Short mmCIF file of N, CA and C in Angstrom, two decimals:
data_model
loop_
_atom_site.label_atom_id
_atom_site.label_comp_id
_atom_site.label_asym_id
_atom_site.label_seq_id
_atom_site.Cartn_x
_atom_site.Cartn_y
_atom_site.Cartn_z
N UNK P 1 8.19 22.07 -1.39
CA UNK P 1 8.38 20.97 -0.47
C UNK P 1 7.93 19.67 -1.13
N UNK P 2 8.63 18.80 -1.23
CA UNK P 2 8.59 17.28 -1.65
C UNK P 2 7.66 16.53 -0.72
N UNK P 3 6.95 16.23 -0.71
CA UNK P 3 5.63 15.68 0.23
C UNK P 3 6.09 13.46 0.45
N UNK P 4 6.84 13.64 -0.33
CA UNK P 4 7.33 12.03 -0.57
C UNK P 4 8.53 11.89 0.77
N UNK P 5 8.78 13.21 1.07
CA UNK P 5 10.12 13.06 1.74
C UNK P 5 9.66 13.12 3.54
N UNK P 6 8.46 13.45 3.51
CA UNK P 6 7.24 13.47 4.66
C UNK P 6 7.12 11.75 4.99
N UNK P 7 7.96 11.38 5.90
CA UNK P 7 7.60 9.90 6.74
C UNK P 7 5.92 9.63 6.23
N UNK P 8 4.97 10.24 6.24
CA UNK P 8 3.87 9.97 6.53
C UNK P 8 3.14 9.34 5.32
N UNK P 9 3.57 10.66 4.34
CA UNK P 9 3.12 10.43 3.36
C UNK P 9 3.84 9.13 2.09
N UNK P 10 5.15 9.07 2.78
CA UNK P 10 5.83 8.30 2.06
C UNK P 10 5.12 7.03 1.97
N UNK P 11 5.02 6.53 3.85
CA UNK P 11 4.48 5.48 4.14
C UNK P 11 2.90 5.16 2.92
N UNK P 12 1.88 6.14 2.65
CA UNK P 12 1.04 6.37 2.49
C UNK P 12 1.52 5.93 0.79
N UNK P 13 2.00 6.52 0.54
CA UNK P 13 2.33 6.39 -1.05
C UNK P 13 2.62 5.23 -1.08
N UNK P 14 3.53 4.53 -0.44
CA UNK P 14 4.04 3.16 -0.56
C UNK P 14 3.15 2.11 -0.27
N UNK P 15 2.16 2.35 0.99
CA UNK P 15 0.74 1.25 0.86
C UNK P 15 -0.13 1.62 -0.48
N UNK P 16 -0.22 2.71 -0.98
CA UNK P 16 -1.17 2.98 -1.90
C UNK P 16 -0.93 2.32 -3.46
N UNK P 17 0.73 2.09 -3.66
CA UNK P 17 1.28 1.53 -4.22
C UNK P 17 1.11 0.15 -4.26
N UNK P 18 1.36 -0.26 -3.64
CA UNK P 18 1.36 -1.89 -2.76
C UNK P 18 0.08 -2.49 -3.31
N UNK P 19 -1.18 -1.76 -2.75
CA UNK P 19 -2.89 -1.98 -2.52
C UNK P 19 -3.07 -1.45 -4.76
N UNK P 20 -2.40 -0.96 -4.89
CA UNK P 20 -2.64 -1.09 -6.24
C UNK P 20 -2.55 -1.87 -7.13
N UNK P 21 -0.91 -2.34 -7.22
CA UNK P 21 -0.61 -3.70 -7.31
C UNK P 21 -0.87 -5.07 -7.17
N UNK P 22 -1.10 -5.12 -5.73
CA UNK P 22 -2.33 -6.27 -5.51
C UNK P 22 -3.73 -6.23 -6.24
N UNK P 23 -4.75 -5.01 -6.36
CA UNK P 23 -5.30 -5.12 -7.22
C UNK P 23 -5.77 -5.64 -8.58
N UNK P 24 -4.35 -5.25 -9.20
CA UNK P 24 -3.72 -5.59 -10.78
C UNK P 24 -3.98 -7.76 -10.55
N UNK P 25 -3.18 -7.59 -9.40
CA UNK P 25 -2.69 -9.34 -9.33
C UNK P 25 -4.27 -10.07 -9.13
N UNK P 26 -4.86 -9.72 -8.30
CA UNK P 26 -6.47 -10.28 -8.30
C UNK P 26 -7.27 -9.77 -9.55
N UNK P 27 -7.56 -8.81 -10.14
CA UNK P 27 -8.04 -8.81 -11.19
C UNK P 27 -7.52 -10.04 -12.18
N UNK P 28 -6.11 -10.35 -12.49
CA UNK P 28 -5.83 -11.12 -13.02
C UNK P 28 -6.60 -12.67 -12.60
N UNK P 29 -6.29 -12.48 -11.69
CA UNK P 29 -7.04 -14.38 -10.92
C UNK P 29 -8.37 -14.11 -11.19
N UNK P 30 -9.54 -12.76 -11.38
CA UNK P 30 -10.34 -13.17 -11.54
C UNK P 30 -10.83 -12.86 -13.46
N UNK P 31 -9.94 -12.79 -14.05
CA UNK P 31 -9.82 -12.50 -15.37
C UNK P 31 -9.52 -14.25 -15.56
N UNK P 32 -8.76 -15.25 -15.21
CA UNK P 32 -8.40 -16.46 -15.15
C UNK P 32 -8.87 -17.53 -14.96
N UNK P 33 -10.13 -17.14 -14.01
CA UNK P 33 -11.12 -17.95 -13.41
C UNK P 33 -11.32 -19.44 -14.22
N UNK P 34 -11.56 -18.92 -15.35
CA UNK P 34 -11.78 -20.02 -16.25
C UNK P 34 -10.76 -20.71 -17.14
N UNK P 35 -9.49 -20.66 -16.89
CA UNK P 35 -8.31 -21.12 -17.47
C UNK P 35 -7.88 -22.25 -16.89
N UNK P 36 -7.85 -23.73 -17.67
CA UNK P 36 -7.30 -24.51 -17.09
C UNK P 36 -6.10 -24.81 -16.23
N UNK P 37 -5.83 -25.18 -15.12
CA UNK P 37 -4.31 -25.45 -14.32
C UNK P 37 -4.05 -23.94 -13.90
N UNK P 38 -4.86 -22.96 -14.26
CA UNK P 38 -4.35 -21.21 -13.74
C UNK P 38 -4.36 -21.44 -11.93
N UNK P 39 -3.37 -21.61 -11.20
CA UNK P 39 -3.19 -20.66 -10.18
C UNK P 39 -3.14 -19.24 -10.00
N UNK P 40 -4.16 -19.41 -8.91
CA UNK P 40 -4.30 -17.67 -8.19
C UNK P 40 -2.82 -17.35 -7.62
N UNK P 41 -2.54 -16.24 -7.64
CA UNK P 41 -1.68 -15.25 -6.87
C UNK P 41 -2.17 -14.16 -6.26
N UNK P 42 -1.40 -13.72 -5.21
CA UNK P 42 -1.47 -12.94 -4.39
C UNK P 42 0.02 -12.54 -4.26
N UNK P 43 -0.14 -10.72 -3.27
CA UNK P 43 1.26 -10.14 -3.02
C UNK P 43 1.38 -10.73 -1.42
N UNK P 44 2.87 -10.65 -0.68
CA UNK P 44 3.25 -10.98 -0.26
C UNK P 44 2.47 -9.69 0.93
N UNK P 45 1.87 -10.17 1.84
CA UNK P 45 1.09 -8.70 2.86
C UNK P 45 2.68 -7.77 3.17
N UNK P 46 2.69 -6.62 2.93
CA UNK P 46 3.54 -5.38 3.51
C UNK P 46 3.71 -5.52 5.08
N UNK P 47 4.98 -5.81 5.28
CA UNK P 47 5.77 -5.63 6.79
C UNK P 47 5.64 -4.17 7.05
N UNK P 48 4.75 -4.18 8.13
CA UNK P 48 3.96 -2.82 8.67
C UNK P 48 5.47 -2.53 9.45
N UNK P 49 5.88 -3.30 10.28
CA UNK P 49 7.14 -3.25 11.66
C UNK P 49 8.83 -2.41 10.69
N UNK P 50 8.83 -3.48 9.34
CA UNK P 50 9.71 -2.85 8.52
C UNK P 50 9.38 -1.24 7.85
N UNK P 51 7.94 -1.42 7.83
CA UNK P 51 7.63 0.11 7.41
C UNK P 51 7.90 0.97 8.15
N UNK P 52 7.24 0.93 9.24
CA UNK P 52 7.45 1.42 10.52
C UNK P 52 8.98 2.12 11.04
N UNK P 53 9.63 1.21 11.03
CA UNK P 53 11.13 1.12 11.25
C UNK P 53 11.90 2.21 10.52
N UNK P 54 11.83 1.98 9.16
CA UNK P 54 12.11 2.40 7.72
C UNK P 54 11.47 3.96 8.04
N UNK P 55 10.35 4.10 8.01
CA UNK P 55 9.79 5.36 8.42
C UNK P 55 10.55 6.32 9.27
N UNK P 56 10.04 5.73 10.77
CA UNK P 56 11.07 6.50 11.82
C UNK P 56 12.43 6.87 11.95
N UNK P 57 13.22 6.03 10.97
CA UNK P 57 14.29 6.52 10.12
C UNK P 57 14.70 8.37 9.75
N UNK P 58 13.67 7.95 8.98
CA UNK P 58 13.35 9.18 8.92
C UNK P 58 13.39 9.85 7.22
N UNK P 59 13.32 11.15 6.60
CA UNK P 59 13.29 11.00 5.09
C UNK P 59 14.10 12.10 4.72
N UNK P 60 15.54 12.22 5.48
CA UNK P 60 16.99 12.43 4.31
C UNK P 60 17.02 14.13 4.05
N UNK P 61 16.53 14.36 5.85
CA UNK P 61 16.83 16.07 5.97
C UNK P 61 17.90 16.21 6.49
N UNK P 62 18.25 17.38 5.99
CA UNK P 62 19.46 18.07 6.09
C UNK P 62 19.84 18.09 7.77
N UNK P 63 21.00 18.27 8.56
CA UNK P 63 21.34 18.46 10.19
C UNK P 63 22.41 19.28 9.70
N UNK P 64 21.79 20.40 10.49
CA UNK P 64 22.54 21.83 9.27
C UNK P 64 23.06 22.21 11.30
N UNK P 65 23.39 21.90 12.65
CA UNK P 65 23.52 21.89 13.64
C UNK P 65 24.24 20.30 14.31
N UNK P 66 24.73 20.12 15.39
CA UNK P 66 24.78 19.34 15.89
C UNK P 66 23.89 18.48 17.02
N UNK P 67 23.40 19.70 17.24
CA UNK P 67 21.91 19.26 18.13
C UNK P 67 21.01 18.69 17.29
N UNK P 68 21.09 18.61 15.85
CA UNK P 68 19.93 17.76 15.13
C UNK P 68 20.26 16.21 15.10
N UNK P 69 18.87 15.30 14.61
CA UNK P 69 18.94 14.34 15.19
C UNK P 69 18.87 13.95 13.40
N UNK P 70 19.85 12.73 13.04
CA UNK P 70 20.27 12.45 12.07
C UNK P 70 18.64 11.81 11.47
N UNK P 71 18.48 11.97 10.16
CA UNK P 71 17.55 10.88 9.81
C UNK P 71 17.88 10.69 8.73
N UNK P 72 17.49 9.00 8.06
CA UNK P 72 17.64 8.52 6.49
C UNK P 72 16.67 8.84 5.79
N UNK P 73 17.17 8.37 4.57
CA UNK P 73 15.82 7.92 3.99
C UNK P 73 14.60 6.82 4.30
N UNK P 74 13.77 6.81 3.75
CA UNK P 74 12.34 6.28 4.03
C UNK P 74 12.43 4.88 3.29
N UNK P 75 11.44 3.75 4.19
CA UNK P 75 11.34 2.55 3.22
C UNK P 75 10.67 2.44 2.28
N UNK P 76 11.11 1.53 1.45
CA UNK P 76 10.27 1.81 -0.15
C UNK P 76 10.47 -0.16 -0.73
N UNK P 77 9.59 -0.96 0.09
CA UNK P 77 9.57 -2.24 -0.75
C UNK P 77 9.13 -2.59 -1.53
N UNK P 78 9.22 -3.01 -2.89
CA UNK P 78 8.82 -3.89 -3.65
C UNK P 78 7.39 -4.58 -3.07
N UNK P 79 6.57 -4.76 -4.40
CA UNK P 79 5.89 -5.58 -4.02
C UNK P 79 6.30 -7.07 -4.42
N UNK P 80 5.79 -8.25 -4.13
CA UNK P 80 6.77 -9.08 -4.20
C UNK P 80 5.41 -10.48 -4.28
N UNK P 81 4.83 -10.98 -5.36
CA UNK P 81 4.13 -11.79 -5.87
C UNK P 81 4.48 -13.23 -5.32
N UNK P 82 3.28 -13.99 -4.68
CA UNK P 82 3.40 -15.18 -4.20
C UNK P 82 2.28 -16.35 -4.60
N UNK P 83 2.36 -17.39 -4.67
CA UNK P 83 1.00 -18.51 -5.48
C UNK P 83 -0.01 -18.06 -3.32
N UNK P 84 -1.47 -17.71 -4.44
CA UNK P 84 -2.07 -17.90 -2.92
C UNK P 84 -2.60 -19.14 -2.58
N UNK P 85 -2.73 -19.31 -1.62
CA UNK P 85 -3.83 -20.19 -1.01
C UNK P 85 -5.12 -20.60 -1.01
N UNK P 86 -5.57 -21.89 -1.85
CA UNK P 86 -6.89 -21.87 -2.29
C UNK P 86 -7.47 -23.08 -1.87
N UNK P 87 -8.38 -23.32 -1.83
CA UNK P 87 -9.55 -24.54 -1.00
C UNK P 87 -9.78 -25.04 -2.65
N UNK P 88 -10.26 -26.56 -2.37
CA UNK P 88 -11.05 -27.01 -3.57
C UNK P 88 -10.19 -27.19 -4.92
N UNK P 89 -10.92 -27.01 -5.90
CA UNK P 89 -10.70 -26.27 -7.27
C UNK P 89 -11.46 -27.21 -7.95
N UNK P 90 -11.21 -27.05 -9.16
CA UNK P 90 -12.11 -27.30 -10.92
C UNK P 90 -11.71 -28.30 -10.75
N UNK P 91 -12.07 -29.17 -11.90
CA UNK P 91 -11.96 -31.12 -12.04
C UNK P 91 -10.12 -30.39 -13.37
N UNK P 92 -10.65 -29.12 -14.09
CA UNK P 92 -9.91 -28.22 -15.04
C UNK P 92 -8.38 -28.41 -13.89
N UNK P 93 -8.13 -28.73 -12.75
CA UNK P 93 -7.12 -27.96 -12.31
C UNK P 93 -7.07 -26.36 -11.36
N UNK P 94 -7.92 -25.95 -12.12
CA UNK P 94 -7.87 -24.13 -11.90
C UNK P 94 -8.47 -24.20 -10.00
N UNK P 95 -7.76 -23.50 -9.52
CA UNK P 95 -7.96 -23.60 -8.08
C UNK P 95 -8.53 -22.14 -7.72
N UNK P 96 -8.84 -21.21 -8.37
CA UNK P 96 -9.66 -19.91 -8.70
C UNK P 96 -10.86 -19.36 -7.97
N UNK P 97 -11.06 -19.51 -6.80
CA UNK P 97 -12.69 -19.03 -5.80
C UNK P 97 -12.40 -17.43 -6.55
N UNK P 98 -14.13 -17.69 -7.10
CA UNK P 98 -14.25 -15.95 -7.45
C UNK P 98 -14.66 -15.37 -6.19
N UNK P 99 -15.42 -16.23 -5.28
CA UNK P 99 -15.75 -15.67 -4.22
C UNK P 99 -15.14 -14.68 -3.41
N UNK P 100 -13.74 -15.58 -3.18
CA UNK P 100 -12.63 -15.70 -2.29
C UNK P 100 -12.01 -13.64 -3.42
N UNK P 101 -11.77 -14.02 -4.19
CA UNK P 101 -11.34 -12.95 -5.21
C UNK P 101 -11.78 -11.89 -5.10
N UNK P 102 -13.46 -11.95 -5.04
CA UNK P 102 -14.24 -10.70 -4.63
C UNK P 102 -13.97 -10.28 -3.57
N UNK P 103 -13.76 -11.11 -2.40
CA UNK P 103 -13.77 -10.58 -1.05
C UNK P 103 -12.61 -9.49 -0.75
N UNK P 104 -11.39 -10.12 -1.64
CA UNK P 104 -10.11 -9.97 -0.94
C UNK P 104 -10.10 -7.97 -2.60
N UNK P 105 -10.86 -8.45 -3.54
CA UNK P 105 -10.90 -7.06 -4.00
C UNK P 105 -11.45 -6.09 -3.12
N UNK P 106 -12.20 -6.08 -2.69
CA UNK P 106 -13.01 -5.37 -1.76
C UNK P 106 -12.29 -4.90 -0.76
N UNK P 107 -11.93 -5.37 -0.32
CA UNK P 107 -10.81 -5.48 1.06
C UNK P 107 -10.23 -4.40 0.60
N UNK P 108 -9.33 -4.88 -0.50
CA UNK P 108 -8.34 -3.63 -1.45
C UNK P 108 -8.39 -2.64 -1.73
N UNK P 109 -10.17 -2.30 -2.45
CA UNK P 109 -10.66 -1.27 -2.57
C UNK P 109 -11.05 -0.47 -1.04
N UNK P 110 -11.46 -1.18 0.07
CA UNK P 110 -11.59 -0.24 0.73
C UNK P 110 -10.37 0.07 1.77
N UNK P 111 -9.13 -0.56 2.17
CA UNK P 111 -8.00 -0.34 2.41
C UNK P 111 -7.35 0.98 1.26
N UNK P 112 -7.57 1.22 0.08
CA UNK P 112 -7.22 1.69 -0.67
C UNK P 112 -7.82 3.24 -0.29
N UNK P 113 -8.77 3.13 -0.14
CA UNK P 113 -10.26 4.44 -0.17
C UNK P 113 -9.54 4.64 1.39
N UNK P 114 -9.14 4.35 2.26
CA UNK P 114 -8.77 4.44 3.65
C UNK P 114 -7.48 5.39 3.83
N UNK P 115 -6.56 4.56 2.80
CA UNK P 115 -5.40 5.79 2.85
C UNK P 115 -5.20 6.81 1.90
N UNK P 116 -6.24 6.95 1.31
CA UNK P 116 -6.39 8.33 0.51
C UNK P 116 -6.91 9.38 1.35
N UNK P 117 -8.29 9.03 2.11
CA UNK P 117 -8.50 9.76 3.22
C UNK P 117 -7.60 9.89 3.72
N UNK P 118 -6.94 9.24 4.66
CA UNK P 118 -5.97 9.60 5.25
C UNK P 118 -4.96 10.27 5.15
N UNK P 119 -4.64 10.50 3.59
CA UNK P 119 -3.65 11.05 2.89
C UNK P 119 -4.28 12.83 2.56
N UNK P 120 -5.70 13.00 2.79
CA UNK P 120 -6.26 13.91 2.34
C UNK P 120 -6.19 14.48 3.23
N UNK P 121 -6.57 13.69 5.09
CA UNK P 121 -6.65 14.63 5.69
C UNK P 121 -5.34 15.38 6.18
N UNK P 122 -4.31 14.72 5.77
CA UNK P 122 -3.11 14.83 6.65
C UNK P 122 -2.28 16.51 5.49
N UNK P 123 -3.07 16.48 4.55
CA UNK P 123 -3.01 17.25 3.58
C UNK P 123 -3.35 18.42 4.39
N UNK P 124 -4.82 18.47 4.63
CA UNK P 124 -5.63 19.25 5.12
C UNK P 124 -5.15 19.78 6.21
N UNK P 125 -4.37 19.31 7.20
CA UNK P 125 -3.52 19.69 8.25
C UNK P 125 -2.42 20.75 8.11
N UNK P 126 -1.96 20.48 6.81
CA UNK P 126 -0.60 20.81 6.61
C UNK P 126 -1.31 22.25 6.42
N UNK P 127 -2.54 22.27 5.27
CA UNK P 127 -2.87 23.95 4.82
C UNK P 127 -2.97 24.32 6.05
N UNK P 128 -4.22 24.12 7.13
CA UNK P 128 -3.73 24.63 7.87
C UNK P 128 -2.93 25.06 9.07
N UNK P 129 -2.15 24.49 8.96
CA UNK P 129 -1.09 25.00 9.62
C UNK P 129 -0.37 25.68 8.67
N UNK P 130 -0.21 26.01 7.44
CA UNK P 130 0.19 27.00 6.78
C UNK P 130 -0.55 28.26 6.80
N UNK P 131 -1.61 28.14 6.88
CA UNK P 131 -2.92 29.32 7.03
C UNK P 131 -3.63 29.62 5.82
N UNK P 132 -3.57 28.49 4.93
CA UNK P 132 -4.47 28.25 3.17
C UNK P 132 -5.27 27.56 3.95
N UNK P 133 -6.73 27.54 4.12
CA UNK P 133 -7.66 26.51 4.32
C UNK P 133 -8.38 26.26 2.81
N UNK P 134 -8.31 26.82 1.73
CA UNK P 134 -8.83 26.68 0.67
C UNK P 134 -8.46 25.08 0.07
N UNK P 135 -9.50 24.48 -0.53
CA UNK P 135 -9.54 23.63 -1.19
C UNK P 135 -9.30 23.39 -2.66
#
């Protein structure tokens, strides 16, 4: 069984994706900090409603009956890089809050740590309801 093709997990893979990426992009701003004229970036926040949508769709099983209820495939967006929004800046140009950087890593990291759990427990469900409770 393809676990990607699971609405749930798809969704899950695709924020985990997303929250990774963004990662990459703030590490950069705070790798930059000190670069003249460097603007910060940020990703564009993930349309939960389009996920959502995209999801309930559904993920591209077979309707082997007529009584089954059709479903697509699952959404899968891009992440999609934007200049962020910054207060202040350097006399340099560089508009860079490490502050601001730390906060919004953090955020990331624990949004990140959130849907792994979540991804673990939904795991954990599946064994048992298969009847493996082993880890």
């Amino acid at each position: 069984m393809d676990m990607g093709q699971i609405p749930l997990f798809s969704m899950l893979s695709n924020r985990m994706s997303w929250l990774s990426s963004r990662q990459s992009v703030l590490s950069e701003n705070v790798a930059n900090a000190a670069t003249p004229n460097y603007v910060a970036r940020d990703l564009k926040p993930m349309d939960f409603q389009a996920a959502l949508a995209g999801a309930s769709e559904g993920a591209g099983l077979a309707t082997t009956d007529v009584r089954h209820i059709k479903v697509n495939a699952s959404f899968n967006a891009p992440a999609q890089p934007e200049v962020a929004t910054g207060e202040g800046g350097t006399p340099t140009g560089n508009v860079v809050s490490l502050e601001q950087e730390m906060i919004k890593l953090s955020d990331t990291q624990i949004q990140y740590q959130t849907a792994t759990n979540i991804y673990q427990k939904a795991i954990g469900m599946f064994r048992t309801a298969l009847g493996s409770r082993t880890q």
